[in-house]
Coordinates of C-alpha atoms and ligand atoms in Angstrom, one line a residue:
M1 CA -42.7 19.2 -1.9
L2 CA -41.2 16.1 -3.2
L3 CA -42.3 15.3 -6.8
D4 CA -43.6 11.5 -6.7
L5 CA -42.8 10.3 -10.1
S6 CA -44.7 6.9 -9.8
K7 CA -47.8 9.5 -9.8
I8 CA -47.2 10.3 -13.6
G9 CA -45.8 7.1 -14.9
K10 CA -48.5 6.9 -17.8
A11 CA -47.7 10.6 -18.8
K12 CA -45.0 11.7 -21.3
V13 CA -42.1 13.3 -19.8
I14 CA -39.7 15.5 -21.3
E15 CA -36.5 16.8 -18.7
G16 CA -34.6 19.8 -19.0
I17 CA -33.1 22.0 -17.1
P18 CA -35.4 24.2 -14.4
A19 CA -35.0 27.8 -15.4
S20 CA -37.5 29.8 -13.3
P21 CA -39.6 27.9 -10.6
G22 CA -43.3 27.4 -10.2
I23 CA -45.9 25.0 -12.1
V24 CA -47.9 26.2 -15.0
I25 CA -50.7 24.1 -16.7
G26 CA -51.8 25.1 -20.2
K27 CA -52.3 24.6 -24.0
A28 CA -49.0 24.6 -25.8
F29 CA -48.1 27.7 -28.1
I30 CA -45.4 26.2 -30.6
M31 CA -43.5 28.9 -31.5
D32 CA -42.2 29.2 -35.3
T33 CA -38.8 31.1 -34.9
E34 CA -37.6 29.2 -38.1
R35 CA -37.4 31.1 -41.1
P36 CA -40.5 31.2 -43.4
H37 CA -40.2 29.6 -46.7
V38 CA -39.1 31.6 -49.8
S39 CA -40.3 31.4 -53.3
H40 CA -37.3 31.3 -56.2
E41 CA -39.8 32.4 -59.1
T42 CA -39.0 35.4 -61.5
I43 CA -41.1 38.3 -62.0
S44 CA -41.8 40.1 -64.8
E45 CA -40.0 43.7 -65.6
E46 CA -43.2 45.9 -65.0
D47 CA -43.2 43.9 -61.5
V48 CA -39.9 44.9 -60.4
E49 CA -40.4 48.5 -58.9
R50 CA -43.5 47.3 -57.5
E51 CA -41.5 44.3 -55.7
V52 CA -39.0 47.2 -54.6
E53 CA -41.8 49.0 -52.9
H54 CA -43.3 46.1 -51.4
F55 CA -39.8 45.3 -49.9
M56 CA -39.6 49.2 -48.6
A57 CA -43.0 48.8 -46.9
A58 CA -41.6 45.7 -45.1
V59 CA -38.8 47.4 -44.1
Q60 CA -41.1 50.3 -42.4
D61 CA -43.6 48.0 -41.2
T62 CA -41.1 45.9 -39.3
R63 CA -39.3 49.3 -37.7
E64 CA -42.6 50.5 -36.5
L65 CA -43.1 47.2 -35.2
L66 CA -39.8 47.1 -33.2
V67 CA -40.3 50.7 -32.1
R68 CA -43.6 49.8 -30.7
L69 CA -41.9 46.8 -29.0
R70 CA -39.1 48.8 -27.7
A71 CA -41.3 51.1 -26.0
K72 CA -43.4 48.6 -24.2
L73 CA -40.2 46.8 -23.0
A74 CA -38.8 50.0 -21.8
D75 CA -42.2 50.4 -20.0
E76 CA -42.5 47.0 -18.4
L77 CA -38.5 46.1 -17.7
G78 CA -36.6 49.2 -18.1
E79 CA -34.5 50.7 -20.2
S80 CA -31.5 48.3 -20.0
H81 CA -33.8 45.4 -21.6
A82 CA -35.1 47.7 -24.2
R83 CA -32.1 48.7 -25.5
M84 CA -31.3 45.1 -26.9
F85 CA -33.7 46.5 -29.9
D86 CA -31.5 49.5 -30.9
A87 CA -29.0 47.0 -32.8
H88 CA -32.4 45.3 -34.5
L89 CA -33.1 48.7 -35.6
M90 CA -30.1 49.9 -36.8
M91 CA -29.7 47.1 -39.5
L92 CA -32.7 48.6 -40.8
D93 CA -30.5 51.3 -41.6
D94 CA -28.0 49.4 -42.7
S95 CA -26.8 50.0 -46.8
M96 CA -25.7 46.3 -47.0
I97 CA -28.6 44.9 -46.3
I98 CA -31.2 47.4 -47.9
D99 CA -29.1 48.5 -51.1
G100 CA -27.7 45.2 -51.6
T101 CA -31.4 43.5 -51.6
L102 CA -32.7 46.4 -53.8
K103 CA -30.1 46.0 -56.2
R104 CA -30.8 41.9 -56.1
I105 CA -34.7 42.5 -56.8
R106 CA -33.0 45.0 -59.7
E107 CA -30.6 42.9 -61.2
S108 CA -32.1 39.4 -61.2
S109 CA -35.8 40.5 -61.2
C110 CA -36.7 38.2 -57.9
R111 CA -39.2 38.5 -55.0
A112 CA -38.0 40.6 -52.4
S113 CA -38.0 37.7 -50.2
L114 CA -35.3 35.8 -52.1
A115 CA -33.0 38.9 -52.6
L116 CA -33.1 39.4 -48.8
T117 CA -32.6 36.0 -48.0
E118 CA -29.3 35.8 -50.7
T119 CA -28.3 39.1 -49.2
M120 CA -28.4 37.9 -45.4
G121 CA -26.6 34.7 -46.3
Q122 CA -24.0 36.3 -47.9
I123 CA -23.2 39.1 -44.9
I124 CA -23.4 36.1 -42.7
K125 CA -21.1 33.9 -44.4
V126 CA -18.5 36.9 -44.0
M127 CA -19.7 37.3 -40.4
G128 CA -19.5 33.8 -39.9
R129 CA -15.7 33.5 -41.1
T130 CA -14.3 36.2 -38.8
K131 CA -12.1 35.7 -35.6
D132 CA -14.1 38.0 -33.5
E133 CA -16.4 36.1 -31.1
Y134 CA -18.5 39.3 -30.6
L135 CA -19.3 39.5 -34.6
R136 CA -19.5 35.9 -34.7
E137 CA -22.6 35.8 -32.1
R138 CA -24.0 39.1 -33.9
V139 CA -25.2 36.4 -36.7
Y140 CA -28.2 35.4 -34.5
D141 CA -29.3 39.3 -34.4
I142 CA -29.4 39.3 -38.1
K143 CA -31.3 36.0 -38.5
D144 CA -33.7 37.2 -36.3
I145 CA -34.3 40.7 -38.3
E146 CA -34.4 38.4 -41.6
R147 CA -37.2 36.5 -39.9
R148 CA -39.2 39.2 -39.2
L149 CA -38.5 41.1 -42.4
L150 CA -39.4 37.8 -44.5
M151 CA -43.1 37.7 -42.3
H152 CA -43.8 41.0 -43.3
L153 CA -42.8 40.1 -46.7
L154 CA -44.9 37.2 -47.0
G155 CA -47.8 38.4 -45.1
R156 CA -47.3 36.1 -41.9
K157 CA -47.9 37.6 -38.7
D158 CA -44.8 38.9 -36.9
G159 CA -44.8 39.3 -33.2
C160 CA -47.2 36.5 -33.0
L161 CA -46.7 36.6 -29.0
A162 CA -48.0 39.9 -28.8
D163 CA -51.0 39.2 -30.4
L164 CA -51.8 36.2 -28.5
E165 CA -55.3 35.7 -27.4
D166 CA -55.5 33.0 -25.3
E167 CA -53.4 32.3 -22.1
V168 CA -50.6 29.3 -23.5
I169 CA -47.1 27.7 -22.8
I170 CA -44.9 29.1 -25.2
V171 CA -43.0 26.3 -26.4
A172 CA -39.9 27.0 -28.9
H173 CA -36.4 25.9 -30.3
D174 CA -34.9 29.1 -28.8
L175 CA -36.4 32.1 -28.1
P176 CA -34.4 35.3 -28.9
A177 CA -34.4 38.3 -26.5
T178 CA -36.2 40.6 -29.1
V179 CA -38.9 37.6 -29.1
T180 CA -39.4 37.2 -25.5
A181 CA -39.6 41.1 -25.1
S182 CA -42.5 40.9 -27.7
M183 CA -45.2 38.8 -25.8
R184 CA -48.1 39.9 -23.7
R185 CA -47.0 39.2 -20.4
E186 CA -50.2 38.5 -18.8
R187 CA -50.8 35.7 -21.7
V188 CA -47.9 33.8 -21.6
K189 CA -47.8 31.4 -18.5
G190 CA -44.7 29.8 -18.6
F191 CA -41.7 29.0 -21.4
V192 CA -40.1 26.1 -22.4
T193 CA -37.2 25.8 -24.9
E194 CA -35.1 23.3 -26.5
V195 CA -31.7 25.2 -26.2
G196 CA -30.3 27.4 -23.0
G197 CA -29.3 27.2 -19.8
R198 CA -30.0 28.8 -16.4
T199 CA -27.7 31.7 -17.6
S200 CA -29.0 32.2 -20.9
H201 CA -31.2 35.5 -21.9
A202 CA -34.9 33.7 -22.3
S203 CA -33.9 31.8 -18.4
I204 CA -33.2 35.8 -17.0
M205 CA -36.0 36.9 -18.5
A206 CA -38.2 34.1 -17.4
R207 CA -37.1 34.6 -13.9
S208 CA -37.2 38.4 -13.6
L209 CA -41.0 38.1 -15.1
E210 CA -41.4 35.4 -12.3
I211 CA -43.0 33.0 -15.2
P212 CA -41.7 29.3 -14.5
A213 CA -39.6 28.1 -17.2
V214 CA -37.8 25.0 -18.7
V215 CA -35.1 24.9 -21.0
G216 CA -32.4 23.0 -22.5
T217 CA -35.0 19.9 -23.0
H218 CA -33.3 19.1 -26.8
S219 CA -36.5 17.9 -28.6
V220 CA -39.5 19.6 -27.3
T221 CA -41.1 21.3 -30.7
D222 CA -41.4 17.9 -32.4
A223 CA -42.8 15.9 -29.6
V224 CA -45.6 18.7 -28.4
D225 CA -48.6 19.6 -30.5
Q226 CA -49.6 22.7 -31.1
G227 CA -52.7 23.4 -28.5
E228 CA -52.0 19.9 -26.9
M229 CA -52.5 20.5 -22.8
V230 CA -49.0 20.8 -21.3
I231 CA -47.6 21.0 -17.9
V232 CA -44.4 23.1 -17.5
D233 CA -42.8 22.2 -13.8
G234 CA -40.4 25.0 -13.2
I235 CA -39.0 23.3 -9.9
T236 CA -38.1 20.1 -11.2
G237 CA -37.3 20.9 -14.8
M238 CA -39.5 18.8 -16.8
L239 CA -42.2 19.5 -19.4
V240 CA -45.0 16.8 -19.3
H241 CA -47.7 15.7 -21.4
D242 CA -50.3 13.3 -22.9
F243 CA -51.6 12.7 -19.5
D244 CA -55.0 11.4 -18.3
D245 CA -56.9 13.1 -15.4
A246 CA -55.0 11.4 -12.4
V247 CA -51.7 13.3 -13.3
L248 CA -53.9 16.4 -14.0
E249 CA -55.0 16.6 -10.7
Y250 CA -52.1 15.1 -9.1
Y251 CA -50.5 18.5 -10.6
R252 CA -53.1 20.7 -9.5
D253 CA -52.5 19.9 -6.0
R254 CA -49.0 20.2 -6.3
Q255 CA -49.4 23.7 -7.9
R256 CA -51.6 24.4 -5.0
E257 CA -49.2 23.3 -2.6
Y258 CA -46.4 25.5 -4.3
K259 CA -48.2 28.8 -4.2
E260 CA -49.3 27.8 -0.6
F261 CA -45.7 27.4 0.2
E262 CA -44.2 30.5 -1.7
R263 CA -47.1 32.4 0.2
Q264 CA -45.7 30.9 3.4
L265 CA -42.0 31.5 2.7
L266 CA -42.6 34.9 1.7
L267 CA -44.1 35.7 5.3
V268 CA -40.4 35.4 6.4
K269 CA -39.4 37.9 3.8
D270 CA -39.0 40.9 6.6
Y271 CA -37.6 38.6 9.4
P272 CA -33.8 38.4 9.6
A273 CA -31.9 35.0 8.5
V274 CA -30.8 33.9 12.3
T275 CA -30.9 30.5 13.1
R276 CA -32.8 29.0 16.2
D277 CA -29.4 29.3 18.2
G278 CA -28.8 32.9 17.4
H279 CA -26.4 32.9 14.3
K280 CA -27.2 35.3 11.7
F281 CA -26.3 35.3 7.9
A282 CA -26.7 38.2 5.7
L283 CA -29.0 36.8 2.7
W284 CA -28.1 39.0 -0.8
A285 CA -29.6 38.9 -4.1
N286 CA -27.8 38.0 -7.6
I287 CA -28.9 40.4 -10.2
E288 CA -27.9 41.1 -13.9
L289 CA -30.0 44.4 -14.7
A290 CA -30.4 47.3 -11.9
E291 CA -34.2 47.1 -12.5
E292 CA -34.3 43.9 -10.8
V293 CA -33.1 45.3 -7.1
D294 CA -37.2 46.0 -6.8
S295 CA -37.9 42.0 -7.0
A296 CA -34.5 41.3 -5.0
K297 CA -36.2 43.5 -2.1
A298 CA -39.8 41.8 -2.8
H299 CA -38.2 38.6 -2.0
G300 CA -36.2 39.8 1.2
A301 CA -32.8 40.6 0.4
E302 CA -30.8 43.0 2.5
G303 CA -28.2 43.5 -0.4
I304 CA -27.1 42.5 -3.6
G305 CA -24.2 40.2 -3.3
L306 CA -23.5 40.1 -6.8
F307 CA -24.2 42.5 -9.8
R308 CA -23.2 40.7 -13.0
T309 CA -22.3 43.9 -15.2
E310 CA -21.9 42.2 -18.5
Y311 CA -25.6 42.5 -19.1
L312 CA -25.2 46.1 -19.8
F313 CA -22.7 45.4 -22.2
I314 CA -24.2 42.4 -24.2
A315 CA -26.6 42.7 -26.9
R316 CA -25.8 45.9 -28.4
D317 CA -23.2 47.4 -30.8
D318 CA -21.0 49.7 -28.7
I319 CA -19.3 49.7 -25.3
P320 CA -21.6 52.0 -22.4
S321 CA -20.8 55.1 -21.8
E322 CA -19.4 56.3 -18.2
D323 CA -22.7 58.2 -17.5
E324 CA -24.8 55.5 -18.8
Q325 CA -23.1 52.8 -16.3
Y326 CA -23.2 55.8 -13.7
E327 CA -27.0 55.9 -14.2
A328 CA -27.4 51.9 -14.0
Y329 CA -25.2 51.2 -11.0
R330 CA -26.4 54.4 -9.5
R331 CA -30.1 53.4 -9.9
A332 CA -29.0 50.0 -7.9
V333 CA -27.3 51.3 -5.1
E334 CA -29.8 54.2 -4.6
T335 CA -32.8 51.6 -5.0
M336 CA -31.0 49.2 -2.4
A337 CA -29.8 51.6 0.0
P338 CA -28.9 51.4 3.1
G339 CA -28.0 47.9 2.0
P340 CA -24.9 47.1 0.4
V341 CA -24.3 46.7 -3.5
I342 CA -21.5 44.7 -4.7
I343 CA -21.0 45.6 -8.3
R344 CA -18.4 43.2 -10.0
T345 CA -16.4 44.4 -13.0
L346 CA -16.9 43.3 -16.2
D347 CA -16.8 39.3 -16.6
V348 CA -16.7 38.9 -20.4
G349 CA -14.6 36.0 -22.1
G350 CA -15.6 32.3 -21.4
D351 CA -19.1 32.3 -23.4
K352 CA -20.2 35.9 -22.7
F353 CA -18.7 38.6 -25.7
I354 CA -19.2 42.0 -26.1
A355 CA -19.0 44.5 -29.0
G356 CA -15.6 46.0 -30.2
G357 CA -14.2 43.0 -28.1
E358 CA -11.4 42.4 -29.9
H359 CA -11.8 38.8 -28.9
Q360 CA -10.4 36.0 -31.3
R361 CA -11.7 32.5 -31.3
E362 CA -9.9 30.7 -28.5
A363 CA -9.3 27.0 -28.0
N364 CA -10.1 27.2 -24.0
P365 CA -12.3 30.2 -23.6
Y366 CA -13.0 29.4 -19.9
L367 CA -9.1 29.2 -19.6
G368 CA -8.5 32.0 -21.8
W369 CA -8.9 36.2 -21.9
R370 CA -11.5 36.3 -19.4
G371 CA -13.0 38.6 -15.9
I372 CA -9.6 40.5 -14.5
R373 CA -7.9 39.4 -16.9
Y374 CA -9.6 41.0 -20.2
C375 CA -9.9 44.2 -18.1
L376 CA -6.7 44.7 -17.3
G377 CA -6.0 44.3 -21.3
Q378 CA -8.6 46.9 -21.9
P379 CA -7.5 49.8 -19.5
N380 CA -9.6 52.5 -20.9
L381 CA -13.1 50.4 -20.6
F382 CA -11.7 49.2 -17.8
I383 CA -11.1 52.5 -16.1
R384 CA -14.6 53.7 -17.7
Q385 CA -16.5 51.3 -15.3
L386 CA -14.3 52.0 -12.4
K387 CA -15.1 55.5 -12.4
A388 CA -18.9 54.8 -13.0
I389 CA -19.2 52.7 -9.9
L390 CA -17.0 55.2 -7.8
R391 CA -19.8 58.1 -8.8
A392 CA -22.1 55.5 -8.1
S393 CA -20.7 55.1 -4.4
A394 CA -21.8 58.8 -3.8
H395 CA -25.2 57.4 -3.2
G396 CA -25.5 54.7 -1.5
E397 CA -23.1 51.6 -0.3
A398 CA -21.3 50.4 -3.4
R399 CA -18.8 47.7 -3.5
I400 CA -16.2 46.8 -6.2
M401 CA -15.7 43.3 -7.0
F402 CA -12.8 41.5 -9.4
P403 CA -13.8 38.3 -10.7
M404 CA -11.7 35.3 -11.9
V405 CA -8.4 36.6 -10.4
S406 CA -5.8 33.8 -10.1
S407 CA -2.7 35.8 -8.8
L408 CA -1.8 38.6 -6.5
N409 CA -0.7 40.9 -9.1
E410 CA -3.9 41.2 -11.0
V411 CA -5.6 42.6 -8.0
R412 CA -2.9 44.6 -7.2
D413 CA -2.6 46.1 -10.8
A414 CA -6.3 46.4 -10.5
K415 CA -6.3 48.3 -7.7
Q416 CA -3.8 50.7 -9.3
V417 CA -6.4 51.2 -12.0
L418 CA -8.7 52.2 -9.4
E419 CA -6.6 54.6 -8.1
A420 CA -6.0 56.2 -11.6
A421 CA -9.9 56.3 -11.7
R422 CA -10.2 58.1 -8.2
Q423 CA -7.8 60.7 -9.7
Q424 CA -9.2 61.3 -12.8
L425 CA -12.5 61.8 -11.1
I426 CA -11.0 64.7 -8.7
S427 CA -9.5 65.9 -11.6
E428 CA -12.9 66.4 -13.2
G429 CA -14.5 67.6 -10.0
K430 CA -16.8 64.3 -9.5
E431 CA -18.2 63.2 -6.4
F432 CA -17.7 59.7 -4.8
A433 CA -17.6 58.2 -1.3
E434 CA -14.2 58.6 0.5
S435 CA -13.9 54.9 1.0
I436 CA -15.2 51.9 -0.7
D437 CA -14.9 48.4 0.0
V438 CA -13.0 46.2 -2.8
G439 CA -13.0 42.9 -3.0
I440 CA -12.5 39.5 -5.1
M441 CA -14.3 36.8 -6.4
I442 CA -12.9 33.2 -5.4
E443 CA -13.4 31.3 -8.3
T444 CA -10.1 29.6 -8.9
P445 CA -7.9 26.9 -7.0
A446 CA -4.9 29.2 -7.1
A447 CA -6.9 32.2 -5.2
V448 CA -7.9 29.5 -2.3
V449 CA -4.5 28.4 -2.2
L450 CA -3.5 31.9 -1.7
A451 CA -6.2 33.1 0.3
K452 CA -4.2 34.4 3.1
L453 CA -2.3 36.7 1.0
F454 CA -5.3 38.0 -1.2
A455 CA -7.1 38.5 2.3
E456 CA -4.3 40.7 3.3
E457 CA -4.8 42.9 0.1
V458 CA -8.8 43.2 0.1
D459 CA -11.9 44.2 2.0
F460 CA -13.9 40.8 1.5
F461 CA -14.1 37.6 -0.4
S462 CA -17.0 36.2 -2.3
I463 CA -16.7 32.4 -3.7
G464 CA -18.1 32.2 -7.0
S465 CA -18.7 28.2 -6.7
N466 CA -20.0 27.7 -10.2
D467 CA -16.7 28.4 -11.5
L468 CA -14.6 27.2 -8.5
I469 CA -16.2 24.0 -9.6
Q470 CA -15.5 23.9 -13.3
Y471 CA -11.6 25.0 -12.4
T472 CA -11.5 22.4 -9.5
L473 CA -12.5 19.5 -11.2
A474 CA -11.8 20.5 -14.9
V475 CA -14.8 20.4 -15.8
D476 CA -16.9 22.6 -18.2
R477 CA -19.8 24.4 -16.7
G478 CA -21.4 24.0 -19.9
N479 CA -20.7 21.0 -21.3
D480 CA -23.7 18.0 -21.1
R481 CA -21.1 15.3 -21.9
V482 CA -19.2 15.8 -18.5
A483 CA -22.0 17.7 -16.5
Y484 CA -22.1 14.4 -14.3
L485 CA -18.6 15.2 -13.1
Y486 CA -19.6 18.9 -11.8
D487 CA -20.6 17.9 -8.6
Q488 CA -20.7 21.0 -5.7
Y489 CA -20.2 18.2 -3.2
H490 CA -17.1 17.1 -4.5
P491 CA -14.8 16.6 -1.3
A492 CA -12.4 18.6 -3.2
V493 CA -14.7 21.5 -3.6
L494 CA -15.9 21.5 0.2
S495 CA -12.7 21.9 1.4
L496 CA -11.8 24.4 -0.9
I497 CA -14.7 26.3 0.4
R498 CA -13.4 25.3 4.4
D499 CA -10.2 27.0 3.6
T500 CA -11.2 30.1 1.9
V501 CA -13.4 30.8 5.1
Q502 CA -10.8 30.3 7.4
A503 CA -8.2 32.5 5.5
A504 CA -11.0 35.6 5.4
R505 CA -11.5 34.5 9.0
K506 CA -7.8 34.5 10.1
Q507 CA -7.7 38.1 8.6
K508 CA -11.2 39.3 9.7
I509 CA -12.7 39.9 6.5
P510 CA -16.2 38.9 5.5
V511 CA -16.8 36.2 3.1
G512 CA -19.7 35.1 0.9
L513 CA -20.8 32.7 -1.6
C514 CA -22.2 33.8 -4.6
G515 CA -22.5 30.9 -7.4
E516 CA -25.7 28.9 -7.8
M517 CA -24.8 26.5 -4.6
A518 CA -25.9 29.6 -2.6
G519 CA -29.3 29.2 -3.6
D520 CA -29.7 25.2 -3.5
P521 CA -31.9 24.1 -0.7
L522 CA -29.8 21.3 -0.1
A523 CA -26.7 22.8 0.3
V524 CA -27.7 25.5 2.6
L525 CA -26.7 24.0 5.6
L526 CA -23.0 23.0 4.7
L527 CA -22.7 26.4 3.4
I528 CA -23.9 28.1 7.0
G529 CA -22.2 25.4 8.8
L530 CA -19.0 26.0 6.6
G531 CA -19.1 29.6 8.4
L532 CA -19.7 32.0 5.6
D533 CA -21.2 35.0 6.4
E534 CA -23.1 35.9 3.4
L535 CA -25.2 34.0 0.5
S536 CA -26.0 35.7 -2.6
M537 CA -29.0 34.1 -4.7
S538 CA -31.4 34.3 -7.1
P539 CA -34.0 36.6 -5.4
L540 CA -37.1 33.8 -6.2
V541 CA -35.3 31.3 -4.1
L542 CA -34.1 33.6 -1.1
P543 CA -37.5 33.2 1.1
E544 CA -36.7 29.5 1.2
V545 CA -33.2 29.7 2.2
K546 CA -34.9 32.1 4.4
S547 CA -36.9 29.6 6.2
I548 CA -34.4 27.1 6.2
I549 CA -31.9 29.2 8.0
R550 CA -34.6 29.7 10.6
S551 CA -35.7 26.8 11.2
T552 CA -32.1 25.1 11.9
S553 CA -29.2 25.7 14.4
Y554 CA -25.5 26.5 13.9
R555 CA -24.7 23.8 15.8
S556 CA -26.6 21.2 13.8
A557 CA -25.0 22.4 10.7
R558 CA -21.6 22.0 12.3
K559 CA -22.4 18.4 12.8
T560 CA -23.3 18.1 9.2
V561 CA -20.5 20.0 8.1
A562 CA -18.0 17.6 10.4
Q563 CA -19.7 15.0 8.6
A564 CA -19.7 16.1 5.4
L565 CA -15.8 16.6 5.1
D566 CA -15.0 13.3 6.3
M567 CA -16.5 11.4 3.5
A568 CA -14.9 10.3 0.4
T569 CA -17.4 11.4 -2.7
G570 CA -19.8 14.0 -3.5
S571 CA -22.4 11.3 -3.5
E572 CA -22.2 10.3 0.0
V573 CA -22.0 14.0 0.8
R574 CA -25.5 14.3 -1.0
R575 CA -27.4 11.0 0.4
H576 CA -26.2 12.5 3.9
L577 CA -27.9 15.8 3.3
Q578 CA -30.9 14.2 1.5
Q579 CA -31.3 12.1 4.9
I580 CA -31.3 15.1 7.2
F581 CA -33.7 16.9 4.7
K582 CA -36.1 14.2 4.2
K583 CA -36.4 14.2 8.4
A584 CA -36.3 17.7 8.9
Y585 CA -38.0 19.6 5.7
P586 CA -40.3 17.0 4.2
E587 CA -42.2 20.3 2.2
I588 CA -39.2 21.7 0.8
S589 CA -39.0 21.6 -3.0
A590 CA -35.2 21.0 -3.2
T591 CA -35.1 20.0 -7.0
E592 CA -31.6 18.2 -5.8
M593 CA -34.1 15.4 -3.9
I594 CA -35.5 13.8 -6.5
E595 CA -34.2 10.4 -6.8
Ligands
PEP601 C1 -19.7 32.2 -10.4 O1 -18.4 31.7 -10.9 O2 -20.1 31.3 -8.9 C2 -20.2 33.2 -10.6 C3 -21.2 33.5 -9.5 O3 -20.1 33.9 -11.2 P1 -20.6 33.6 -12.7 O4 -21.7 32.5 -13.0 O5 -20.8 35.0 -13.6 O6 -19.4 33.1 -13.6
MG602 MG1 -17.8 33.2 -12.0

């Protein structure tokens, strides 16, 4: 399903990043996540205690709202999503916030709203100065709770998404996780935000709710009017507005086509991912939360190739206990059984930080204390997670995977910690599987160069192409300015994937790929031709990838790879793949194919 840009020539288009696929047409609801205006007037002595009561009532109302939203979210998406509200609820009991505001109302005879913003402003200032990255990230939560309290104080509607009457498309600067959670699912048809990337929380939420979404549009809230009809194209990553009937008709057709396309794709969900000449590939899913295993299975995943465990640790004020982690891993493993679940150990650092993480500001966080380096530096946290994974292995096929490995010592050290975790469980009399596969992510050029040696130490490889590309090409994966250099078809990247597969073959261990590239229809021919055994991707794109594999032959994929490996630039490779696709799969909705 190719987009014909000439058909929307007269409409206004705002480009962003496709975060969740699908097309929706509807009224824009511009969401005010900004802080409301605060009055600086002073109040009379007699009114001071009334203002104090007014503030405490707002705290109570906010608490009730959050408790309600938490319960709703636990019900709809599970406990791990709901837990993000706990930190906010705790703030409503925080004496710095509550007593600080009350003191200001009394001392300055000012409105509660002003006392609150001044108190919060001071807390934010202190937190903004801290070297702890996690605490600096929490400023966002404080601003969110401040906004909610102000809404109640000023008599404005909070949780407006929860009260939506019409079906709308949310247009916002950003969608804090707690706001996304408060929407009435059936009324929100799509999201568009100005900030964020494919892995930001709003994007993950959109995919798990299966709502089309576009993020990172920069200027959308100014460009679109409240109530204006808009089209969200989550396949190409565009918001279209100010359009005529012809454009509307064009998109209605595209929407119908896409729905039919999805329906057809889902027909293949229970068939194996086997090429016409009989080569079978494992198609697995990437998940962020245990609850997403259901969606993975519904889209035909036979295993979980990457369980990103960071989300259990993020948006909370403490480290999850061994039991809590065990419950989450066990849930994923049991739901996926008999299929395997590759549980990646905590991969924080880079752009993800957790409570108590002792993260100092780093000049180059992606080259800093990240992934396996971080876990080896926090042995108590690491052993706790490994024990939880081992215990989950008693309930199905759990595998352990270490991220961001660059030297053999790291793997050996990590395996020693794993052994210590085993010994602790034995002495505690807790059960775990007798044998558990241990693998590594291949994400650094060093890991590829030494892949032969690594292959002797582990049971499997999974290529993390998102990071492998950034480290190979020296291009920050989140930096817009250099995004044009971030090229998955760069000959250096393709050679490294080829070398990794060869090293794995020699040692007879399986090798998969779990970066975004695995779910890119245009890249599929290359990846299967390169000889990967397993591809792991967002569940939503899995049926599309499967249908491509089923309609191609391994022989022709090998030929495509041989041609691509002979090319000198990534753009040549891309053009070559586009040509093959246009001929063979005109109906495929590859974002990559839009010229
Ligand atoms: C990768 O780097 O390709 C990967 C899958 O890991 P993450 O995106 O979580 O860094
Ligand atoms: Mg990675």
